[in-house]
């Protein structure tokens, strides 16, 4: 019986288990997904810190003309990052479901 290309073992690379192959296929289908999720998290954390600082200024009574718009901008950044993160996770879940149906 002839071996399929998936059954070949490279002398330099030991045989990969099924879980590793699934992760590699997912990375090929959606490159930089992990990097995008990391960037969303970092930008969301930055917005959260900024929102906390501007909220503290508002609570302290130092409400200048720029404090409220800046606070709103920071809250918007956090909301955008949460939305992008959810979109990315939904796409990842759909990809996993498609791959499960194929196998």
PDB file of N, CA, C and O in Angstrom, residues 18-96:
ATOM      1  N   UNK A  18      -1.772  14.785  15.519  1.00  0.00           N
ATOM      2  CA  UNK A  18      -2.935  15.376  14.864  1.00  0.00           C
ATOM      3  C   UNK A  18      -3.254  16.775  15.387  1.00  0.00           C
ATOM      4  O   UNK A  18      -3.648  17.655  14.627  1.00  0.00           O
ATOM      5  N   UNK A  19      -3.076  16.977  16.679  1.00  0.00           N
ATOM      6  CA  UNK A  19      -3.369  18.294  17.252  1.00  0.00           C
ATOM      7  C   UNK A  19      -2.433  19.362  16.695  1.00  0.00           C
ATOM      8  O   UNK A  19      -2.859  20.460  16.353  1.00  0.00           O
ATOM      9  N   UNK A  20      -1.155  19.037  16.570  1.00  0.00           N
ATOM     10  CA  UNK A  20      -0.193  19.984  16.025  1.00  0.00           C
ATOM     11  C   UNK A  20      -0.495  20.274  14.559  1.00  0.00           C
ATOM     12  O   UNK A  20      -0.419  21.421  14.114  1.00  0.00           O
ATOM     13  N   UNK A  21      -0.869  19.255  13.810  1.00  0.00           N
ATOM     14  CA  UNK A  21      -1.212  19.467  12.404  1.00  0.00           C
ATOM     15  C   UNK A  21      -2.446  20.356  12.283  1.00  0.00           C
ATOM     16  O   UNK A  21      -2.505  21.225  11.416  1.00  0.00           O
ATOM     17  N   UNK A  22      -3.422  20.195  13.155  1.00  0.00           N
ATOM     18  CA  UNK A  22      -4.619  21.038  13.129  1.00  0.00           C
ATOM     19  C   UNK A  22      -4.252  22.481  13.427  1.00  0.00           C
ATOM     20  O   UNK A  22      -4.762  23.406  12.786  1.00  0.00           O
ATOM     21  N   UNK A  23      -3.375  22.693  14.388  1.00  0.00           N
ATOM     22  CA  UNK A  23      -2.946  24.063  14.716  1.00  0.00           C
ATOM     23  C   UNK A  23      -2.186  24.693  13.555  1.00  0.00           C
ATOM     24  O   UNK A  23      -2.364  25.869  13.245  1.00  0.00           O
ATOM     25  N   UNK A  24      -1.333  23.916  12.898  1.00  0.00           N
ATOM     26  CA  UNK A  24      -0.585  24.438  11.757  1.00  0.00           C
ATOM     27  C   UNK A  24      -1.509  24.771  10.592  1.00  0.00           C
ATOM     28  O   UNK A  24      -1.341  25.796   9.925  1.00  0.00           O
ATOM     29  N   UNK A  25      -2.495  23.923  10.346  1.00  0.00           N
ATOM     30  CA  UNK A  25      -3.463  24.214   9.275  1.00  0.00           C
ATOM     31  C   UNK A  25      -4.259  25.471   9.581  1.00  0.00           C
ATOM     32  O   UNK A  25      -4.532  26.276   8.709  1.00  0.00           O
ATOM     33  N   UNK A  26      -4.652  25.644  10.842  1.00  0.00           N
ATOM     34  CA  UNK A  26      -5.392  26.846  11.239  1.00  0.00           C
ATOM     35  C   UNK A  26      -4.534  28.091  11.044  1.00  0.00           C
ATOM     36  O   UNK A  26      -5.039  29.131  10.612  1.00  0.00           O
ATOM     37  N   UNK A  27      -3.251  28.003  11.342  1.00  0.00           N
ATOM     38  CA  UNK A  27      -2.359  29.144  11.158  1.00  0.00           C
ATOM     39  C   UNK A  27      -2.183  29.475   9.680  1.00  0.00           C
ATOM     40  O   UNK A  27      -2.098  30.643   9.312  1.00  0.00           O
ATOM     41  N   UNK A  28      -2.174  28.468   8.842  1.00  0.00           N
ATOM     42  CA  UNK A  28      -2.051  28.707   7.406  1.00  0.00           C
ATOM     43  C   UNK A  28      -3.314  29.377   6.870  1.00  0.00           C
ATOM     44  O   UNK A  28      -3.246  30.281   6.035  1.00  0.00           O
ATOM     45  N   UNK A  29      -4.471  28.971   7.372  1.00  0.00           N
ATOM     46  CA  UNK A  29      -5.735  29.544   6.908  1.00  0.00           C
ATOM     47  C   UNK A  29      -5.967  30.946   7.435  1.00  0.00           C
ATOM     48  O   UNK A  29      -6.644  31.741   6.792  1.00  0.00           O
ATOM     49  N   UNK A  30      -5.462  31.260   8.610  1.00  0.00           N
ATOM     50  CA  UNK A  30      -5.649  32.591   9.210  1.00  0.00           C
ATOM     51  C   UNK A  30      -4.335  33.053   9.829  1.00  0.00           C
ATOM     52  O   UNK A  30      -4.157  33.006  11.037  1.00  0.00           O
ATOM     53  N   UNK A  31      -3.413  33.515   8.974  1.00  0.00           N
ATOM     54  CA  UNK A  31      -2.115  33.914   9.520  1.00  0.00           C
ATOM     55  C   UNK A  31      -2.239  35.147  10.410  1.00  0.00           C
ATOM     56  O   UNK A  31      -3.091  36.002  10.217  1.00  0.00           O
ATOM     57  N   UNK A  32      -1.402  35.202  11.401  1.00  0.00           N
ATOM     58  CA  UNK A  32      -1.300  36.321  12.343  1.00  0.00           C
ATOM     59  C   UNK A  32      -2.528  36.497  13.229  1.00  0.00           C
ATOM     60  O   UNK A  32      -2.722  37.563  13.803  1.00  0.00           O
ATOM     61  N   UNK A  33      -3.377  35.488  13.349  1.00  0.00           N
ATOM     62  CA  UNK A  33      -4.552  35.599  14.225  1.00  0.00           C
ATOM     63  C   UNK A  33      -4.114  35.822  15.670  1.00  0.00           C
ATOM     64  O   UNK A  33      -4.664  36.668  16.362  1.00  0.00           O
ATOM     65  N   UNK A  34      -3.126  35.100  16.108  1.00  0.00           N
ATOM     66  CA  UNK A  34      -2.633  35.275  17.472  1.00  0.00           C
ATOM     67  C   UNK A  34      -2.061  36.664  17.698  1.00  0.00           C
ATOM     68  O   UNK A  34      -2.274  37.270  18.756  1.00  0.00           O
ATOM     69  N   UNK A  35      -1.359  37.185  16.713  1.00  0.00           N
ATOM     70  CA  UNK A  35      -0.803  38.529  16.821  1.00  0.00           C
ATOM     71  C   UNK A  35      -1.925  39.568  16.877  1.00  0.00           C
ATOM     72  O   UNK A  35      -1.854  40.515  17.674  1.00  0.00           O
ATOM     73  N   UNK A  36      -2.957  39.398  16.058  1.00  0.00           N
ATOM     74  CA  UNK A  36      -4.080  40.339  16.075  1.00  0.00           C
ATOM     75  C   UNK A  36      -4.774  40.323  17.434  1.00  0.00           C
ATOM     76  O   UNK A  36      -5.098  41.382  17.982  1.00  0.00           O
ATOM     77  N   UNK A  37      -4.990  39.150  17.988  1.00  0.00           N
ATOM     78  CA  UNK A  37      -5.639  39.053  19.293  1.00  0.00           C
ATOM     79  C   UNK A  37      -4.770  39.726  20.359  1.00  0.00           C
ATOM     80  O   UNK A  37      -5.280  40.430  21.238  1.00  0.00           O
ATOM     81  N   UNK A  38      -3.463  39.547  20.281  1.00  0.00           N
ATOM     82  CA  UNK A  38      -2.555  40.202  21.215  1.00  0.00           C
ATOM     83  C   UNK A  38      -2.647  41.717  21.092  1.00  0.00           C
ATOM     84  O   UNK A  38      -2.716  42.430  22.099  1.00  0.00           O
ATOM     85  N   UNK A  39      -2.661  42.229  19.871  1.00  0.00           N
ATOM     86  CA  UNK A  39      -2.762  43.681  19.651  1.00  0.00           C
ATOM     87  C   UNK A  39      -4.087  44.209  20.184  1.00  0.00           C
ATOM     88  O   UNK A  39      -4.131  45.278  20.807  1.00  0.00           O
ATOM     89  N   UNK A  40      -5.179  43.466  19.971  1.00  0.00           N
ATOM     90  CA  UNK A  40      -6.479  43.897  20.508  1.00  0.00           C
ATOM     91  C   UNK A  40      -6.416  43.974  22.034  1.00  0.00           C
ATOM     92  O   UNK A  40      -6.951  44.908  22.630  1.00  0.00           O
ATOM     93  N   UNK A  41      -5.790  43.013  22.647  1.00  0.00           N
ATOM     94  CA  UNK A  41      -5.676  43.013  24.102  1.00  0.00           C
ATOM     95  C   UNK A  41      -4.845  44.174  24.618  1.00  0.00           C
ATOM     96  O   UNK A  41      -5.218  44.833  25.595  1.00  0.00           O
ATOM     97  N   UNK A  42      -3.720  44.445  23.971  1.00  0.00           N
ATOM     98  CA  UNK A  42      -2.852  45.539  24.397  1.00  0.00           C
ATOM     99  C   UNK A  42      -3.547  46.884  24.209  1.00  0.00           C
ATOM    100  O   UNK A  42      -3.519  47.740  25.106  1.00  0.00           O
ATOM    101  N   UNK A  43      -4.188  47.088  23.062  1.00  0.00           N
ATOM    102  CA  UNK A  43      -4.888  48.355  22.826  1.00  0.00           C
ATOM    103  C   UNK A  43      -6.078  48.510  23.772  1.00  0.00           C
ATOM    104  O   UNK A  43      -6.361  49.613  24.246  1.00  0.00           O
ATOM    105  N   UNK A  44      -6.776  47.426  24.046  1.00  0.00           N
ATOM    106  CA  UNK A  44      -7.885  47.471  24.994  1.00  0.00           C
ATOM    107  C   UNK A  44      -7.409  47.817  26.397  1.00  0.00           C
ATOM    108  O   UNK A  44      -8.033  48.616  27.104  1.00  0.00           O
ATOM    109  N   UNK A  45      -6.280  47.245  26.814  1.00  0.00           N
ATOM    110  CA  UNK A  45      -5.723  47.545  28.132  1.00  0.00           C
ATOM    111  C   UNK A  45      -5.285  49.007  28.204  1.00  0.00           C
ATOM    112  O   UNK A  45      -5.510  49.688  29.218  1.00  0.00           O
ATOM    113  N   UNK A  46      -4.702  49.506  27.133  1.00  0.00           N
ATOM    114  CA  UNK A  46      -4.292  50.902  27.091  1.00  0.00           C
ATOM    115  C   UNK A  46      -5.505  51.830  27.206  1.00  0.00           C
ATOM    116  O   UNK A  46      -5.472  52.819  27.948  1.00  0.00           O
ATOM    117  N   UNK A  47      -6.564  51.510  26.478  1.00  0.00           N
ATOM    118  CA  UNK A  47      -7.786  52.304  26.563  1.00  0.00           C
ATOM    119  C   UNK A  47      -8.408  52.244  27.948  1.00  0.00           C
ATOM    120  O   UNK A  47      -8.936  53.243  28.448  1.00  0.00           O
ATOM    121  N   UNK A  48      -8.349  51.083  28.573  1.00  0.00           N
ATOM    122  CA  UNK A  48      -8.903  50.928  29.915  1.00  0.00           C
ATOM    123  C   UNK A  48      -8.128  51.772  30.938  1.00  0.00           C
ATOM    124  O   UNK A  48      -8.724  52.430  31.799  1.00  0.00           O
ATOM    125  N   UNK A  49      -6.810  51.770  30.811  1.00  0.00           N
ATOM    126  CA  UNK A  49      -5.997  52.590  31.707  1.00  0.00           C
ATOM    127  C   UNK A  49      -6.302  54.074  31.479  1.00  0.00           C
ATOM    128  O   UNK A  49      -6.469  54.844  32.428  1.00  0.00           O
ATOM    129  N   UNK A  50      -6.386  54.488  30.215  1.00  0.00           N
ATOM    130  CA  UNK A  50      -6.716  55.881  29.914  1.00  0.00           C
ATOM    131  C   UNK A  50      -8.085  56.266  30.441  1.00  0.00           C
ATOM    132  O   UNK A  50      -8.268  57.367  30.995  1.00  0.00           O
ATOM    133  N   UNK A  51      -9.063  55.371  30.264  1.00  0.00           N
ATOM    134  CA  UNK A  51     -10.414  55.656  30.763  1.00  0.00           C
ATOM    135  C   UNK A  51     -10.407  55.797  32.277  1.00  0.00           C
ATOM    136  O   UNK A  51     -11.082  56.679  32.831  1.00  0.00           O
ATOM    137  N   UNK A  52      -9.641  54.967  32.961  1.00  0.00           N
ATOM    138  CA  UNK A  52      -9.544  55.052  34.420  1.00  0.00           C
ATOM    139  C   UNK A  52      -8.956  56.397  34.848  1.00  0.00           C
ATOM    140  O   UNK A  52      -9.436  57.038  35.789  1.00  0.00           O
ATOM    141  N   UNK A  53      -7.922  56.847  34.154  1.00  0.00           N
ATOM    142  CA  UNK A  53      -7.285  58.124  34.493  1.00  0.00           C
ATOM    143  C   UNK A  53      -8.256  59.287  34.273  1.00  0.00           C
ATOM    144  O   UNK A  53      -8.396  60.168  35.128  1.00  0.00           O
ATOM    145  N   UNK A  54      -8.945  59.299  33.121  1.00  0.00           N
ATOM    146  CA  UNK A  54      -9.878  60.394  32.860  1.00  0.00           C
ATOM    147  C   UNK A  54     -11.092  60.326  33.782  1.00  0.00           C
ATOM    148  O   UNK A  54     -11.634  61.364  34.176  1.00  0.00           O
ATOM    149  N   UNK A  55     -11.518  59.127  34.153  1.00  0.00           N
ATOM    150  CA  UNK A  55     -12.609  58.996  35.113  1.00  0.00           C
ATOM    151  C   UNK A  55     -12.184  59.533  36.477  1.00  0.00           C
ATOM    152  O   UNK A  55     -12.973  60.198  37.157  1.00  0.00           O
ATOM    153  N   UNK A  56     -10.941  59.287  36.862  1.00  0.00           N
ATOM    154  CA  UNK A  56     -10.430  59.820  38.126  1.00  0.00           C
ATOM    155  C   UNK A  56     -10.393  61.346  38.093  1.00  0.00           C
ATOM    156  O   UNK A  56     -10.714  62.008  39.088  1.00  0.00           O
ATOM    157  N   UNK A  57     -10.013  61.908  36.947  1.00  0.00           N
ATOM    158  CA  UNK A  57     -10.019  63.373  36.816  1.00  0.00           C
ATOM    159  C   UNK A  57     -11.434  63.919  36.935  1.00  0.00           C
ATOM    160  O   UNK A  57     -11.658  64.952  37.575  1.00  0.00           O
ATOM    161  N   UNK A  58     -12.386  63.238  36.304  1.00  0.00           N
ATOM    162  CA  UNK A  58     -13.779  63.674  36.406  1.00  0.00           C
ATOM    163  C   UNK A  58     -14.278  63.571  37.837  1.00  0.00           C
ATOM    164  O   UNK A  58     -14.976  64.465  38.336  1.00  0.00           O
ATOM    165  N   UNK A  59     -13.934  62.497  38.526  1.00  0.00           N
ATOM    166  CA  UNK A  59     -14.378  62.297  39.908  1.00  0.00           C
ATOM    167  C   UNK A  59     -13.737  63.304  40.860  1.00  0.00           C
ATOM    168  O   UNK A  59     -14.335  63.682  41.861  1.00  0.00           O
ATOM    169  N   UNK A  60     -12.530  63.743  40.529  1.00  0.00           N
ATOM    170  CA  UNK A  60     -11.830  64.711  41.375  1.00  0.00           C
ATOM    171  C   UNK A  60     -12.342  66.127  41.168  1.00  0.00           C
ATOM    172  O   UNK A  60     -11.949  67.039  41.896  1.00  0.00           O
ATOM    173  N   UNK A  61     -13.186  66.320  40.181  1.00  0.00           N
ATOM    174  CA  UNK A  61     -13.741  67.640  39.929  1.00  0.00           C
ATOM    175  C   UNK A  61     -12.882  68.518  39.044  1.00  0.00           C
ATOM    176  O   UNK A  61     -13.147  69.700  38.896  1.00  0.00           O
ATOM    177  N   UNK A  62     -11.857  67.937  38.441  1.00  0.00           N
ATOM    178  CA  UNK A  62     -11.001  68.711  37.528  1.00  0.00           C
ATOM    179  C   UNK A  62     -11.478  68.524  36.095  1.00  0.00           C
ATOM    180  O   UNK A  62     -10.710  68.224  35.198  1.00  0.00           O
ATOM    181  N   UNK A  63     -12.730  68.703  35.891  1.00  0.00           N
ATOM    182  CA  UNK A  63     -13.321  68.477  34.569  1.00  0.00           C
ATOM    183  C   UNK A  63     -13.057  69.676  33.668  1.00  0.00           C
ATOM    184  O   UNK A  63     -13.749  70.681  33.730  1.00  0.00           O
ATOM    185  N   UNK A  64     -12.039  69.576  32.864  1.00  0.00           N
ATOM    186  CA  UNK A  64     -11.781  70.615  31.873  1.00  0.00           C
ATOM    187  C   UNK A  64     -12.618  70.320  30.629  1.00  0.00           C
ATOM    188  O   UNK A  64     -13.338  69.317  30.571  1.00  0.00           O
ATOM    189  N   UNK A  65     -12.502  71.161  29.642  1.00  0.00           N
ATOM    190  CA  UNK A  65     -13.286  70.986  28.416  1.00  0.00           C
ATOM    191  C   UNK A  65     -12.847  69.740  27.643  1.00  0.00           C
ATOM    192  O   UNK A  65     -13.619  69.206  26.844  1.00  0.00           O
ATOM    193  N   UNK A  66     -11.655  69.274  27.872  1.00  0.00           N
ATOM    194  CA  UNK A  66     -11.143  68.124  27.121  1.00  0.00           C
ATOM    195  C   UNK A  66     -11.288  66.805  27.858  1.00  0.00           C
ATOM    196  O   UNK A  66     -11.131  65.745  27.253  1.00  0.00           O
ATOM    197  N   UNK A  67     -11.578  66.820  29.140  1.00  0.00           N
ATOM    198  CA  UNK A  67     -11.590  65.584  29.921  1.00  0.00           C
ATOM    199  C   UNK A  67     -12.711  64.645  29.500  1.00  0.00           C
ATOM    200  O   UNK A  67     -12.474  63.454  29.292  1.00  0.00           O
ATOM    201  N   UNK A  68     -13.920  65.154  29.373  1.00  0.00           N
ATOM    202  CA  UNK A  68     -15.051  64.297  29.011  1.00  0.00           C
ATOM    203  C   UNK A  68     -14.911  63.701  27.605  1.00  0.00           C
ATOM    204  O   UNK A  68     -15.116  62.493  27.436  1.00  0.00           O
ATOM    205  N   UNK A  69     -14.530  64.485  26.581  1.00  0.00           N
ATOM    206  CA  UNK A  69     -14.321  63.867  25.259  1.00  0.00           C
ATOM    207  C   UNK A  69     -13.199  62.822  25.264  1.00  0.00           C
ATOM    208  O   UNK A  69     -13.294  61.797  24.585  1.00  0.00           O
ATOM    209  N   UNK A  70     -12.145  63.091  26.018  1.00  0.00           N
ATOM    210  CA  UNK A  70     -11.052  62.116  26.100  1.00  0.00           C
ATOM    211  C   UNK A  70     -11.505  60.829  26.785  1.00  0.00           C
ATOM    212  O   UNK A  70     -11.132  59.724  26.366  1.00  0.00           O
ATOM    213  N   UNK A  71     -12.302  60.971  27.835  1.00  0.00           N
ATOM    214  CA  UNK A  71     -12.847  59.793  28.504  1.00  0.00           C
ATOM    215  C   UNK A  71     -13.725  58.989  27.538  1.00  0.00           C
ATOM    216  O   UNK A  71     -13.619  57.763  27.460  1.00  0.00           O
ATOM    217  N   UNK A  72     -14.569  59.697  26.781  1.00  0.00           N
ATOM    218  CA  UNK A  72     -15.438  59.022  25.807  1.00  0.00           C
ATOM    219  C   UNK A  72     -14.615  58.307  24.736  1.00  0.00           C
ATOM    220  O   UNK A  72     -14.956  57.194  24.312  1.00  0.00           O
ATOM    221  N   UNK A  73     -13.536  58.919  24.304  1.00  0.00           N
ATOM    222  CA  UNK A  73     -12.662  58.295  23.308  1.00  0.00           C
ATOM    223  C   UNK A  73     -12.046  57.011  23.856  1.00  0.00           C
ATOM    224  O   UNK A  73     -12.005  55.983  23.163  1.00  0.00           O
ATOM    225  N   UNK A  74     -11.579  57.049  25.091  1.00  0.00           N
ATOM    226  CA  UNK A  74     -10.977  55.860  25.696  1.00  0.00           C
ATOM    227  C   UNK A  74     -11.991  54.728  25.844  1.00  0.00           C
ATOM    228  O   UNK A  74     -11.676  53.565  25.581  1.00  0.00           O
ATOM    229  N   UNK A  75     -13.205  55.075  26.243  1.00  0.00           N
ATOM    230  CA  UNK A  75     -14.263  54.059  26.347  1.00  0.00           C
ATOM    231  C   UNK A  75     -14.572  53.491  24.968  1.00  0.00           C
ATOM    232  O   UNK A  75     -14.780  52.280  24.810  1.00  0.00           O
ATOM    233  N   UNK A  76     -14.562  54.337  23.955  1.00  0.00           N
ATOM    234  CA  UNK A  76     -14.782  53.870  22.579  1.00  0.00           C
ATOM    235  C   UNK A  76     -13.694  52.918  22.107  1.00  0.00           C
ATOM    236  O   UNK A  76     -13.971  51.926  21.431  1.00  0.00           O
ATOM    237  N   UNK A  77     -12.457  53.215  22.465  1.00  0.00           N
ATOM    238  CA  UNK A  77     -11.339  52.332  22.101  1.00  0.00           C
ATOM    239  C   UNK A  77     -11.520  50.965  22.749  1.00  0.00           C
ATOM    240  O   UNK A  77     -11.340  49.920  22.102  1.00  0.00           O
ATOM    241  N   UNK A  78     -11.884  50.959  24.022  1.00  0.00           N
ATOM    242  CA  UNK A  78     -12.101  49.689  24.727  1.00  0.00           C
ATOM    243  C   UNK A  78     -13.240  48.911  24.070  1.00  0.00           C
ATOM    244  O   UNK A  78     -13.120  47.705  23.817  1.00  0.00           O
ATOM    245  N   UNK A  79     -14.339  49.598  23.757  1.00  0.00           N
ATOM    246  CA  UNK A  79     -15.481  48.933  23.124  1.00  0.00           C
ATOM    247  C   UNK A  79     -15.097  48.363  21.754  1.00  0.00           C
ATOM    248  O   UNK A  79     -15.480  47.243  21.406  1.00  0.00           O
ATOM    249  N   UNK A  80     -14.323  49.117  20.976  1.00  0.00           N
ATOM    250  CA  UNK A  80     -13.880  48.645  19.661  1.00  0.00           C
ATOM    251  C   UNK A  80     -12.997  47.408  19.791  1.00  0.00           C
ATOM    252  O   UNK A  80     -13.163  46.435  19.034  1.00  0.00           O
ATOM    253  N   UNK A  81     -12.096  47.405  20.739  1.00  0.00           N
ATOM    254  CA  UNK A  81     -11.199  46.264  20.910  1.00  0.00           C
ATOM    255  C   UNK A  81     -11.961  45.022  21.374  1.00  0.00           C
ATOM    256  O   UNK A  81     -11.676  43.909  20.926  1.00  0.00           O
ATOM    257  N   UNK A  82     -12.952  45.210  22.242  1.00  0.00           N
ATOM    258  CA  UNK A  82     -13.774  44.075  22.674  1.00  0.00           C
ATOM    259  C   UNK A  82     -14.540  43.520  21.489  1.00  0.00           C
ATOM    260  O   UNK A  82     -14.605  42.297  21.280  1.00  0.00           O
ATOM    261  N   UNK A  83     -15.093  44.385  20.653  1.00  0.00           N
ATOM    262  CA  UNK A  83     -15.846  43.938  19.476  1.00  0.00           C
ATOM    263  C   UNK A  83     -14.934  43.197  18.495  1.00  0.00           C
ATOM    264  O   UNK A  83     -15.294  42.126  17.992  1.00  0.00           O
ATOM    265  N   UNK A  84     -13.754  43.747  18.217  1.00  0.00           N
ATOM    266  CA  UNK A  84     -12.818  43.084  17.299  1.00  0.00           C
ATOM    267  C   UNK A  84     -12.376  41.730  17.847  1.00  0.00           C
ATOM    268  O   UNK A  84     -12.240  40.751  17.094  1.00  0.00           O
ATOM    269  N   UNK A  85     -12.140  41.652  19.154  1.00  0.00           N
ATOM    270  CA  UNK A  85     -11.755  40.389  19.779  1.00  0.00           C
ATOM    271  C   UNK A  85     -12.860  39.349  19.604  1.00  0.00           C
ATOM    272  O   UNK A  85     -12.593  38.198  19.261  1.00  0.00           O
ATOM    273  N   UNK A  86     -14.112  39.749  19.821  1.00  0.00           N
ATOM    274  CA  UNK A  86     -15.228  38.814  19.665  1.00  0.00           C
ATOM    275  C   UNK A  86     -15.381  38.366  18.223  1.00  0.00           C
ATOM    276  O   UNK A  86     -15.652  37.186  17.957  1.00  0.00           O
ATOM    277  N   UNK A  87     -15.220  39.279  17.277  1.00  0.00           N
ATOM    278  CA  UNK A  87     -15.301  38.913  15.862  1.00  0.00           C
ATOM    279  C   UNK A  87     -14.222  37.895  15.526  1.00  0.00           C
ATOM    280  O   UNK A  87     -14.475  36.902  14.835  1.00  0.00           O
ATOM    281  N   UNK A  88     -13.021  38.132  16.021  1.00  0.00           N
ATOM    282  CA  UNK A  88     -11.903  37.223  15.756  1.00  0.00           C
ATOM    283  C   UNK A  88     -12.162  35.843  16.361  1.00  0.00           C
ATOM    284  O   UNK A  88     -11.897  34.818  15.740  1.00  0.00           O
ATOM    285  N   UNK A  89     -12.676  35.799  17.588  1.00  0.00           N
ATOM    286  CA  UNK A  89     -12.959  34.520  18.234  1.00  0.00           C
ATOM    287  C   UNK A  89     -14.077  33.768  17.515  1.00  0.00           C
ATOM    288  O   UNK A  89     -14.025  32.543  17.394  1.00  0.00           O
ATOM    289  N   UNK A  90     -15.108  34.492  17.043  1.00  0.00           N
ATOM    290  CA  UNK A  90     -16.180  33.830  16.283  1.00  0.00           C
ATOM    291  C   UNK A  90     -15.642  33.225  14.995  1.00  0.00           C
ATOM    292  O   UNK A  90     -16.006  32.106  14.626  1.00  0.00           O
ATOM    293  N   UNK A  91     -14.777  33.961  14.307  1.00  0.00           N
ATOM    294  CA  UNK A  91     -14.181  33.445  13.074  1.00  0.00           C
ATOM    295  C   UNK A  91     -13.338  32.211  13.360  1.00  0.00           C
ATOM    296  O   UNK A  91     -13.356  31.238  12.598  1.00  0.00           O
ATOM    297  N   UNK A  92     -12.609  32.241  14.460  1.00  0.00           N
ATOM    298  CA  UNK A  92     -11.796  31.088  14.847  1.00  0.00           C
ATOM    299  C   UNK A  92     -12.682  29.877  15.150  1.00  0.00           C
ATOM    300  O   UNK A  92     -12.382  28.756  14.738  1.00  0.00           O
ATOM    301  N   UNK A  93     -13.777  30.104  15.860  1.00  0.00           N
ATOM    302  CA  UNK A  93     -14.694  29.011  16.195  1.00  0.00           C
ATOM    303  C   UNK A  93     -15.329  28.425  14.942  1.00  0.00           C
ATOM    304  O   UNK A  93     -15.464  27.209  14.817  1.00  0.00           O
ATOM    305  N   UNK A  94     -15.721  29.279  13.994  1.00  0.00           N
ATOM    306  CA  UNK A  94     -16.296  28.781  12.742  1.00  0.00           C
ATOM    307  C   UNK A  94     -15.285  27.949  11.971  1.00  0.00           C
ATOM    308  O   UNK A  94     -15.630  26.926  11.388  1.00  0.00           O
ATOM    309  N   UNK A  95     -14.030  28.383  11.974  1.00  0.00           N
ATOM    310  CA  UNK A  95     -12.987  27.638  11.284  1.00  0.00           C
ATOM    311  C   UNK A  95     -12.787  26.270  11.932  1.00  0.00           C
ATOM    312  O   UNK A  95     -12.637  25.262  11.244  1.00  0.00           O
ATOM    313  N   UNK A  96     -12.824  26.211  13.250  1.00  0.00           N
ATOM    314  CA  UNK A  96     -12.673  24.940  13.960  1.00  0.00           C
ATOM    315  C   UNK A  96     -13.836  24.017  13.624  1.00  0.00           C
ATOM    316  O   UNK A  96     -13.640  22.824  13.368  1.00  0.00           O
TER     317      UNK A  96
END
